[in-house]
Amino acid sequence: MERGDLVRLSSRSLRSLDLPALPPGARLASGKVRDVVTIGDEMLITTTDRISAFDRVLATVPCKGEVLNTLTLFWFDRTADLVPNHLLERVSARTVRAARCEVVPVEVVVRGYLTGSALRDYQEGRPVSGIGLPTGMRPNQRFDEPLLTPSTKEAGGQHDRPVSRGELLAGGIVPRGLWEEIERTALALFRRGGEIAAANGLILVDTKYEFGLRLGTLTLVDEVHTPDSSRYWYADTYERLYDAGERQRELDKEYLRQWLLARGFRGDGQPPAIPDEVLLEVAWRYITAWQTITGSAFTPESLDAAGESALVLDRARRTPGASGTPGASRA
């Protein structure tokens, strides 16, 4: 596709599903980016075109939902030997059918470089999720070994809170044995992602994983190595830009974060209005990341909002268990 196609595709952006008549036993919940219909032990997960930053939903970006969903399917396929995932079926370019899992209430962030919120904490003299870093580090410097920096999953629009390993275990948020398995798995996923990114000329800088338990087995859920949950830099210019102290070339959401920070927005108060040209630039960066990582041309398949809603409603009505009542504390 061409960059100019994005203006036309904006009319197909999906902000939220319109599901006025879900079957008995089905319920709809919305997160920052995904709309989820829960039916018994299954979910229909639709990745919308909403974009968030600093835990705030801000706008819609054309093709974003399709990029995130199909790229996650790409990564699920390439990491299935490391950890099972919750995928049951691809329903559409934006929607999947997935197994419900008991939520592990922690976002697992793995960092390979000193950048983003870790850099801001470091420059302000704070540890990064309880990890003290050596003095004299430079922006965008590579860590000798990746850092695992968890944060709590907060509800109701509250900011996720960085938490140290010690706090996480002492507070009983996650049992020690499970957390050690999560650590091993997250680092293995990050290594695999880094290898595939490097083979395609990119650096996987940092990323976020979410996990659940399915029948007692650790399971990868949500999204994997997408431009929403990860930072990517171009590998061929990393050393030159690092040596010069210049900003790296990015293919992720950091472009939008920096645009917001330059206008004084960090998640509190009224966000600035985001011009269409900024949102289209975000869309093109996401599509470029998709094409670079997969080695394929991106061809939009998404339905418009009405079509996606109708498809999800039809699948919800045909899903076994639609007349049952879903349990609690699962996702």
mmCIF file of C-alpha atoms in Angstrom:
data_model
loop_
_atom_site.group_PDB
_atom_site.id
_atom_site.type_symbol
_atom_site.label_atom_id
_atom_site.label_comp_id
_atom_site.label_asym_id
_atom_site.label_seq_id
_atom_site.Cartn_x
_atom_site.Cartn_y
_atom_site.Cartn_z
ATOM 1 C CA MET A 1 0.000 0.000 0.000
ATOM 2 C CA GLU A 2 1.023 3.611 -0.438
ATOM 3 C CA ARG A 3 1.261 6.230 2.285
ATOM 4 C CA GLY A 4 -1.458 8.265 0.586
ATOM 5 C CA ASP A 5 -3.941 5.398 1.026
ATOM 6 C CA LEU A 6 -4.089 6.107 4.759
ATOM 7 C CA VAL A 7 -6.344 9.140 4.356
ATOM 8 C CA ARG A 8 -8.934 7.010 2.549
ATOM 9 C CA LEU A 9 -8.613 4.212 5.106
ATOM 10 C CA SER A 10 -9.292 6.625 7.961
ATOM 11 C CA SER A 11 -13.009 6.267 7.222
ATOM 12 C CA ARG A 12 -12.764 2.583 8.200
ATOM 13 C CA SER A 13 -11.190 3.261 11.595
ATOM 14 C CA LEU A 14 -12.775 1.420 14.507
ATOM 15 C CA ARG A 15 -13.040 3.292 17.799
ATOM 16 C CA SER A 16 -15.298 0.782 19.527
ATOM 17 C CA LEU A 17 -17.622 -2.113 18.782
ATOM 18 C CA ASP A 18 -21.356 -1.447 18.634
ATOM 19 C CA LEU A 19 -22.982 -4.562 20.124
ATOM 20 C CA PRO A 20 -26.514 -3.670 21.211
ATOM 21 C CA ALA A 21 -27.863 -7.203 21.649
ATOM 22 C CA LEU A 22 -25.296 -9.650 22.995
ATOM 23 C CA PRO A 23 -26.632 -13.129 23.797
ATOM 24 C CA PRO A 24 -27.336 -14.105 27.413
ATOM 25 C CA GLY A 25 -24.159 -14.950 29.293
ATOM 26 C CA ALA A 26 -21.945 -12.766 27.089
ATOM 27 C CA ARG A 27 -20.466 -9.536 28.395
ATOM 28 C CA LEU A 28 -18.495 -6.729 26.771
ATOM 29 C CA ALA A 29 -15.547 -4.963 28.388
ATOM 30 C CA SER A 30 -13.243 -2.332 26.926
ATOM 31 C CA GLY A 31 -9.611 -1.649 27.709
ATOM 32 C CA LYS A 32 -7.388 1.102 26.361
ATOM 33 C CA VAL A 33 -7.135 -0.560 22.948
ATOM 34 C CA ARG A 34 -9.173 -3.793 22.922
ATOM 35 C CA ASP A 35 -12.878 -4.575 23.141
ATOM 36 C CA VAL A 36 -13.443 -8.029 24.634
ATOM 37 C CA VAL A 37 -16.596 -10.148 24.562
ATOM 38 C CA THR A 38 -16.392 -12.876 27.209
ATOM 39 C CA ILE A 39 -18.482 -16.012 26.751
ATOM 40 C CA GLY A 40 -17.929 -18.844 29.197
ATOM 41 C CA ASP A 41 -14.313 -19.965 28.924
ATOM 42 C CA GLU A 42 -13.664 -18.080 25.687
ATOM 43 C CA MET A 43 -13.209 -14.496 24.553
ATOM 44 C CA LEU A 44 -13.624 -12.609 21.310
ATOM 45 C CA ILE A 45 -10.878 -9.976 21.360
ATOM 46 C CA THR A 46 -11.093 -7.093 18.901
ATOM 47 C CA THR A 47 -8.088 -4.816 18.581
ATOM 48 C CA THR A 48 -9.532 -1.403 17.776
ATOM 49 C CA ASP A 49 -7.769 1.548 16.170
ATOM 50 C CA ARG A 50 -7.656 3.457 19.461
ATOM 51 C CA ILE A 51 -4.238 4.713 20.485
ATOM 52 C CA SER A 52 -3.196 5.430 24.047
ATOM 53 C CA ALA A 53 -0.162 6.997 25.666
ATOM 54 C CA PHE A 54 0.634 7.514 29.335
ATOM 55 C CA ASP A 55 -2.375 5.281 30.117
ATOM 56 C CA ARG A 56 -4.818 7.629 28.331
ATOM 57 C CA VAL A 57 -6.855 6.877 25.213
ATOM 58 C CA LEU A 58 -6.246 9.761 22.814
ATOM 59 C CA ALA A 59 -7.481 9.143 19.256
ATOM 60 C CA THR A 60 -7.795 6.548 16.488
ATOM 61 C CA VAL A 61 -5.097 5.625 13.970
ATOM 62 C CA PRO A 62 -6.025 4.022 10.620
ATOM 63 C CA CYS A 63 -5.057 0.343 10.257
ATOM 64 C CA LYS A 64 -3.612 0.237 13.771
ATOM 65 C CA GLY A 65 -5.860 -2.535 15.061
ATOM 66 C CA GLU A 66 -5.101 -4.749 12.095
ATOM 67 C CA VAL A 67 -1.359 -4.126 12.404
ATOM 68 C CA LEU A 68 -1.328 -5.041 16.095
ATOM 69 C CA ASN A 69 -3.556 -8.090 15.757
ATOM 70 C CA THR A 70 -1.896 -9.673 12.737
ATOM 71 C CA LEU A 71 1.608 -8.900 13.999
ATOM 72 C CA THR A 72 0.754 -10.582 17.301
ATOM 73 C CA LEU A 73 -0.383 -13.646 15.335
ATOM 74 C CA PHE A 74 2.993 -13.587 13.546
ATOM 75 C CA TRP A 75 4.812 -13.571 16.894
ATOM 76 C CA PHE A 76 2.541 -16.174 18.498
ATOM 77 C CA ASP A 77 3.533 -18.527 15.687
ATOM 78 C CA ARG A 78 7.250 -17.846 16.193
ATOM 79 C CA THR A 79 7.260 -18.183 19.982
ATOM 80 C CA ALA A 80 4.915 -21.154 20.469
ATOM 81 C CA ASP A 81 7.882 -23.404 21.271
ATOM 82 C CA LEU A 82 8.801 -21.129 24.210
ATOM 83 C CA VAL A 83 5.393 -20.714 25.876
ATOM 84 C CA PRO A 84 1.788 -21.558 24.942
ATOM 85 C CA ASN A 85 -0.508 -18.657 24.084
ATOM 86 C CA HIS A 86 -4.230 -18.055 24.431
ATOM 87 C CA LEU A 87 -5.077 -18.044 20.704
ATOM 88 C CA LEU A 88 -7.845 -20.375 19.523
ATOM 89 C CA GLU A 89 -8.769 -18.888 16.136
ATOM 90 C CA ARG A 90 -8.275 -15.897 13.858
ATOM 91 C CA VAL A 91 -11.740 -14.450 13.250
ATOM 92 C CA SER A 92 -10.816 -11.369 11.193
ATOM 93 C CA ALA A 93 -7.907 -9.025 10.633
ATOM 94 C CA ARG A 94 -8.800 -7.315 13.930
ATOM 95 C CA THR A 95 -10.494 -10.064 15.958
ATOM 96 C CA VAL A 96 -9.396 -13.376 17.480
ATOM 97 C CA ARG A 97 -11.059 -16.063 19.566
ATOM 98 C CA ALA A 98 -8.991 -16.816 22.645
ATOM 99 C CA ALA A 99 -9.101 -18.958 25.759
ATOM 100 C CA ARG A 100 -9.770 -17.243 29.062
ATOM 101 C CA CYS A 101 -6.915 -17.386 31.542
ATOM 102 C CA GLU A 102 -6.456 -16.425 35.167
ATOM 103 C CA VAL A 103 -4.751 -13.045 35.053
ATOM 104 C CA VAL A 104 -1.248 -12.555 36.408
ATOM 105 C CA PRO A 105 -1.727 -8.966 37.671
ATOM 106 C CA VAL A 106 1.649 -7.688 36.485
ATOM 107 C CA GLU A 107 2.945 -6.202 33.247
ATOM 108 C CA VAL A 108 6.369 -7.670 32.547
ATOM 109 C CA VAL A 109 8.644 -5.129 30.856
ATOM 110 C CA VAL A 110 12.015 -6.253 29.495
ATOM 111 C CA ARG A 111 14.509 -3.523 28.629
ATOM 112 C CA GLY A 112 17.630 -3.882 26.525
ATOM 113 C CA TYR A 113 18.586 -0.181 26.443
ATOM 114 C CA LEU A 114 18.441 2.867 28.702
ATOM 115 C CA THR A 115 15.628 4.853 27.139
ATOM 116 C CA GLY A 116 12.012 5.898 27.669
ATOM 117 C CA SER A 117 10.677 5.975 31.220
ATOM 118 C CA ALA A 118 13.769 4.121 32.473
ATOM 119 C CA LEU A 119 15.963 6.946 31.186
ATOM 120 C CA ARG A 120 13.705 9.565 32.751
ATOM 121 C CA ASP A 121 13.865 7.768 36.116
ATOM 122 C CA TYR A 122 17.641 7.402 35.819
ATOM 123 C CA GLN A 123 18.169 11.074 34.993
ATOM 124 C CA GLU A 124 16.046 12.036 38.003
ATOM 125 C CA GLY A 125 18.065 9.805 40.321
ATOM 126 C CA ARG A 126 15.440 7.107 40.818
ATOM 127 C CA PRO A 127 15.970 3.340 40.549
ATOM 128 C CA VAL A 128 14.225 1.516 37.714
ATOM 129 C CA SER A 129 11.693 -0.853 39.299
ATOM 130 C CA GLY A 130 13.991 -1.105 42.296
ATOM 131 C CA ILE A 131 17.115 -1.703 40.200
ATOM 132 C CA GLY A 132 19.976 0.715 40.821
ATOM 133 C CA LEU A 133 21.956 1.466 37.668
ATOM 134 C CA PRO A 134 25.651 2.448 37.536
ATOM 135 C CA THR A 135 26.594 6.098 37.262
ATOM 136 C CA GLY A 136 27.724 7.549 33.969
ATOM 137 C CA MET A 137 25.320 5.752 31.667
ATOM 138 C CA ARG A 138 24.291 7.579 28.521
ATOM 139 C CA PRO A 139 20.879 7.860 26.858
ATOM 140 C CA ASN A 140 20.125 4.854 24.621
ATOM 141 C CA GLN A 141 23.060 2.869 26.009
ATOM 142 C CA ARG A 142 22.750 -0.906 25.773
ATOM 143 C CA PHE A 143 22.581 -2.827 29.043
ATOM 144 C CA ASP A 144 25.063 -5.654 29.509
ATOM 145 C CA GLU A 145 22.073 -7.915 30.187
ATOM 146 C CA PRO A 146 18.381 -7.095 29.672
ATOM 147 C CA LEU A 147 16.564 -5.706 32.710
ATOM 148 C CA LEU A 148 13.235 -7.130 33.797
ATOM 149 C CA THR A 149 11.156 -4.297 35.252
ATOM 150 C CA PRO A 150 7.604 -5.249 36.281
ATOM 151 C CA SER A 151 4.725 -2.887 36.904
ATOM 152 C CA THR A 152 1.311 -3.354 38.457
ATOM 153 C CA LYS A 153 -1.805 -3.462 36.281
ATOM 154 C CA GLU A 154 -3.983 -0.620 37.540
ATOM 155 C CA ALA A 155 -7.675 -0.269 36.723
ATOM 156 C CA GLY A 156 -9.913 2.698 36.091
ATOM 157 C CA GLY A 157 -7.461 4.806 34.096
ATOM 158 C CA GLN A 158 -4.883 4.883 36.887
ATOM 159 C CA HIS A 159 -1.211 4.875 35.916
ATOM 160 C CA ASP A 160 0.503 1.496 36.085
ATOM 161 C CA ARG A 161 2.971 1.533 38.978
ATOM 162 C CA PRO A 162 6.561 0.253 38.675
ATOM 163 C CA VAL A 163 7.258 -2.379 41.315
ATOM 164 C CA SER A 164 10.493 -4.060 42.353
ATOM 165 C CA ARG A 165 10.963 -7.821 42.362
ATOM 166 C CA GLY A 166 11.227 -7.713 46.141
ATOM 167 C CA GLU A 167 7.978 -5.766 46.531
ATOM 168 C CA LEU A 168 6.199 -8.078 44.146
ATOM 169 C CA LEU A 169 7.214 -11.195 46.084
ATOM 170 C CA ALA A 170 6.913 -9.729 49.587
ATOM 171 C CA GLY A 171 3.426 -8.428 48.824
ATOM 172 C CA GLY A 172 2.274 -11.793 47.548
ATOM 173 C CA ILE A 173 1.287 -10.295 44.202
ATOM 174 C CA VAL A 174 2.784 -13.314 42.414
ATOM 175 C CA PRO A 175 4.046 -16.529 44.077
ATOM 176 C CA ARG A 176 7.834 -16.932 43.919
ATOM 177 C CA GLY A 177 7.828 -20.087 41.804
ATOM 178 C CA LEU A 178 5.465 -18.598 39.248
ATOM 179 C CA TRP A 179 7.415 -15.355 39.100
ATOM 180 C CA GLU A 180 10.692 -17.185 38.468
ATOM 181 C CA GLU A 181 9.017 -19.047 35.589
ATOM 182 C CA ILE A 182 7.721 -15.734 34.229
ATOM 183 C CA GLU A 183 11.211 -14.214 34.426
ATOM 184 C CA ARG A 184 12.766 -17.101 32.485
ATOM 185 C CA THR A 185 10.006 -17.047 29.890
ATOM 186 C CA ALA A 186 10.028 -13.271 29.382
ATOM 187 C CA LEU A 187 13.789 -13.208 28.850
ATOM 188 C CA ALA A 188 13.558 -16.110 26.382
ATOM 189 C CA LEU A 189 10.813 -14.283 24.469
ATOM 190 C CA PHE A 190 12.908 -11.116 24.397
ATOM 191 C CA ARG A 191 15.911 -13.024 23.036
ATOM 192 C CA ARG A 192 13.776 -14.607 20.317
ATOM 193 C CA GLY A 193 12.218 -11.275 19.410
ATOM 194 C CA GLY A 194 15.624 -9.619 19.302
ATOM 195 C CA GLU A 195 17.015 -12.299 16.998
ATOM 196 C CA ILE A 196 14.157 -12.009 14.509
ATOM 197 C CA ALA A 197 14.216 -8.207 14.633
ATOM 198 C CA ALA A 198 17.991 -8.175 14.044
ATOM 199 C CA ALA A 199 17.614 -10.465 11.039
ATOM 200 C CA ASN A 200 15.338 -7.791 9.564
ATOM 201 C CA GLY A 201 17.517 -4.777 10.339
ATOM 202 C CA LEU A 202 15.831 -3.689 13.575
ATOM 203 C CA ILE A 203 16.680 -3.574 17.279
ATOM 204 C CA LEU A 204 14.033 -4.740 19.747
ATOM 205 C CA VAL A 205 14.777 -2.108 22.384
ATOM 206 C CA ASP A 206 12.235 -3.002 25.045
ATOM 207 C CA THR A 207 8.834 -4.623 25.257
ATOM 208 C CA LYS A 208 5.938 -5.580 27.520
ATOM 209 C CA TYR A 209 4.503 -9.051 28.088
ATOM 210 C CA GLU A 210 1.352 -10.150 29.852
ATOM 211 C CA PHE A 211 0.723 -13.653 31.142
ATOM 212 C CA GLY A 212 -2.099 -15.751 32.519
ATOM 213 C CA LEU A 213 -2.643 -19.269 33.779
ATOM 214 C CA ARG A 214 -4.693 -21.717 31.735
ATOM 215 C CA LEU A 215 -5.400 -24.939 33.630
ATOM 216 C CA GLY A 216 -2.354 -24.157 35.759
ATOM 217 C CA THR A 217 -0.028 -23.611 32.779
ATOM 218 C CA LEU A 218 1.731 -20.300 32.170
ATOM 219 C CA THR A 219 0.222 -18.777 29.023
ATOM 220 C CA LEU A 220 1.166 -15.742 26.932
ATOM 221 C CA VAL A 221 -1.784 -13.375 26.412
ATOM 222 C CA ASP A 222 -2.617 -9.970 24.939
ATOM 223 C CA GLU A 223 -0.069 -8.790 22.323
ATOM 224 C CA VAL A 224 3.537 -9.625 21.495
ATOM 225 C CA HIS A 225 6.339 -7.440 20.104
ATOM 226 C CA THR A 226 4.007 -4.909 18.473
ATOM 227 C CA PRO A 227 4.774 -1.194 17.981
ATOM 228 C CA ASP A 228 2.265 -0.529 20.779
ATOM 229 C CA SER A 229 4.004 -2.723 23.339
ATOM 230 C CA SER A 230 7.602 -2.430 22.121
ATOM 231 C CA ARG A 231 10.256 -0.007 20.953
ATOM 232 C CA TYR A 232 12.071 -0.691 17.705
ATOM 233 C CA TRP A 233 15.112 1.147 16.351
ATOM 234 C CA TYR A 234 16.861 0.822 13.004
ATOM 235 C CA ALA A 235 20.030 -1.190 13.565
ATOM 236 C CA ASP A 236 22.099 0.346 10.765
ATOM 237 C CA THR A 237 22.145 3.823 12.323
ATOM 238 C CA TYR A 238 22.235 2.906 16.026
ATOM 239 C CA GLU A 239 25.978 3.293 16.626
ATOM 240 C CA ARG A 240 26.315 6.543 14.672
ATOM 241 C CA LEU A 241 23.372 8.193 16.411
ATOM 242 C CA TYR A 242 24.404 6.874 19.818
ATOM 243 C CA ASP A 243 27.953 8.198 19.427
ATOM 244 C CA ALA A 244 26.579 11.579 18.320
ATOM 245 C CA GLY A 245 24.112 11.712 21.218
ATOM 246 C CA GLU A 246 21.219 12.001 18.780
ATOM 247 C CA ARG A 247 17.735 10.511 18.874
ATOM 248 C CA GLN A 248 17.397 7.048 17.369
ATOM 249 C CA ARG A 249 15.293 6.296 14.295
ATOM 250 C CA GLU A 250 12.130 4.712 15.677
ATOM 251 C CA LEU A 251 9.327 2.489 14.396
ATOM 252 C CA ASP A 252 6.934 2.520 17.326
ATOM 253 C CA LYS A 253 4.714 4.671 19.531
ATOM 254 C CA GLU A 254 7.636 6.696 20.902
ATOM 255 C CA TYR A 255 7.114 9.251 18.124
ATOM 256 C CA LEU A 256 3.692 10.062 19.601
ATOM 257 C CA ARG A 257 4.967 9.986 23.195
ATOM 258 C CA GLN A 258 7.678 12.504 22.337
ATOM 259 C CA TRP A 259 5.166 14.714 20.519
ATOM 260 C CA LEU A 260 3.013 14.746 23.660
ATOM 261 C CA LEU A 261 5.951 15.318 26.013
ATOM 262 C CA ALA A 262 7.063 18.291 23.913
ATOM 263 C CA ARG A 263 3.662 19.815 24.663
ATOM 264 C CA GLY A 264 3.897 19.132 28.383
ATOM 265 C CA PHE A 265 1.547 16.149 28.509
ATOM 266 C CA ARG A 266 2.503 13.144 30.651
ATOM 267 C CA GLY A 267 -0.927 11.667 31.226
ATOM 268 C CA ASP A 268 -2.479 14.155 33.631
ATOM 269 C CA GLY A 269 -4.959 16.872 32.721
ATOM 270 C CA GLN A 270 -6.425 17.561 29.301
ATOM 271 C CA PRO A 271 -4.385 16.058 26.432
ATOM 272 C CA PRO A 272 -3.579 18.262 23.439
ATOM 273 C CA ALA A 273 -5.533 17.753 20.222
ATOM 274 C CA ILE A 274 -3.450 15.559 17.917
ATOM 275 C CA PRO A 275 -3.356 16.746 14.275
ATOM 276 C CA ASP A 276 -4.265 14.316 11.501
ATOM 277 C CA GLU A 277 -0.749 14.471 10.074
ATOM 278 C CA VAL A 278 0.690 13.200 13.365
ATOM 279 C CA LEU A 279 -1.793 10.314 13.493
ATOM 280 C CA LEU A 280 -1.060 9.405 9.859
ATOM 281 C CA GLU A 281 2.667 9.425 10.623
ATOM 282 C CA VAL A 282 2.030 7.033 13.521
ATOM 283 C CA ALA A 283 0.030 4.778 11.183
ATOM 284 C CA TRP A 284 2.770 4.726 8.572
ATOM 285 C CA ARG A 285 5.430 3.881 11.177
ATOM 286 C CA TYR A 286 3.312 0.992 12.453
ATOM 287 C CA ILE A 287 2.787 -0.334 8.926
ATOM 288 C CA THR A 288 6.496 0.027 8.160
ATOM 289 C CA ALA A 289 7.325 -1.922 11.324
ATOM 290 C CA TRP A 290 4.881 -4.659 10.273
ATOM 291 C CA GLN A 291 6.399 -4.911 6.804
ATOM 292 C CA THR A 292 9.988 -4.825 8.058
ATOM 293 C CA ILE A 293 9.453 -7.503 10.712
ATOM 294 C CA THR A 294 7.351 -9.876 8.603
ATOM 295 C CA GLY A 295 9.119 -9.329 5.291
ATOM 296 C CA SER A 296 5.720 -9.046 3.589
ATOM 297 C CA ALA A 297 3.703 -6.254 2.025
ATOM 298 C CA PHE A 298 0.865 -4.956 4.189
ATOM 299 C CA THR A 299 -2.523 -5.204 2.476
ATOM 300 C CA PRO A 300 -5.406 -3.851 4.591
ATOM 301 C CA GLU A 301 -8.235 -6.321 5.155
ATOM 302 C CA SER A 302 -10.140 -4.594 7.956
ATOM 303 C CA LEU A 303 -13.899 -4.206 7.821
ATOM 304 C CA ASP A 304 -15.455 -0.871 8.663
ATOM 305 C CA ALA A 305 -16.827 -0.342 12.174
ATOM 306 C CA ALA A 306 -20.308 -1.602 11.311
ATOM 307 C CA GLY A 307 -18.955 -4.677 9.544
ATOM 308 C CA GLU A 308 -16.599 -5.619 12.378
ATOM 309 C CA SER A 309 -19.353 -5.156 14.955
ATOM 310 C CA ALA A 310 -21.741 -7.343 12.944
ATOM 311 C CA LEU A 311 -19.103 -10.056 12.571
ATOM 312 C CA VAL A 312 -18.292 -10.115 16.291
ATOM 313 C CA LEU A 313 -21.970 -10.148 17.237
ATOM 314 C CA ASP A 314 -22.613 -13.075 14.894
ATOM 315 C CA ARG A 315 -19.658 -15.029 16.319
ATOM 316 C CA ALA A 316 -20.769 -14.275 19.869
ATOM 317 C CA ARG A 317 -24.221 -15.680 19.143
ATOM 318 C CA ARG A 318 -22.699 -18.839 17.648
ATOM 319 C CA THR A 319 -20.106 -19.416 20.379
ATOM 320 C CA PRO A 320 -20.835 -22.434 22.615
ATOM 321 C CA GLY A 321 -21.638 -21.314 26.144
ATOM 322 C CA ALA A 322 -23.319 -18.075 25.108
ATOM 323 C CA SER A 323 -26.244 -18.926 27.374
ATOM 324 C CA GLY A 324 -23.960 -19.652 30.332
ATOM 325 C CA THR A 325 -22.531 -17.303 32.906
ATOM 326 C CA PRO A 326 -18.782 -16.526 32.780
ATOM 327 C CA GLY A 327 -16.727 -16.791 35.921
ATOM 328 C CA ALA A 328 -14.784 -14.063 37.679
ATOM 329 C CA SER A 329 -11.111 -13.073 38.010
ATOM 330 C CA ARG A 330 -10.223 -14.282 34.542
ATOM 331 C CA ALA A 331 -9.430 -12.601 31.256
#
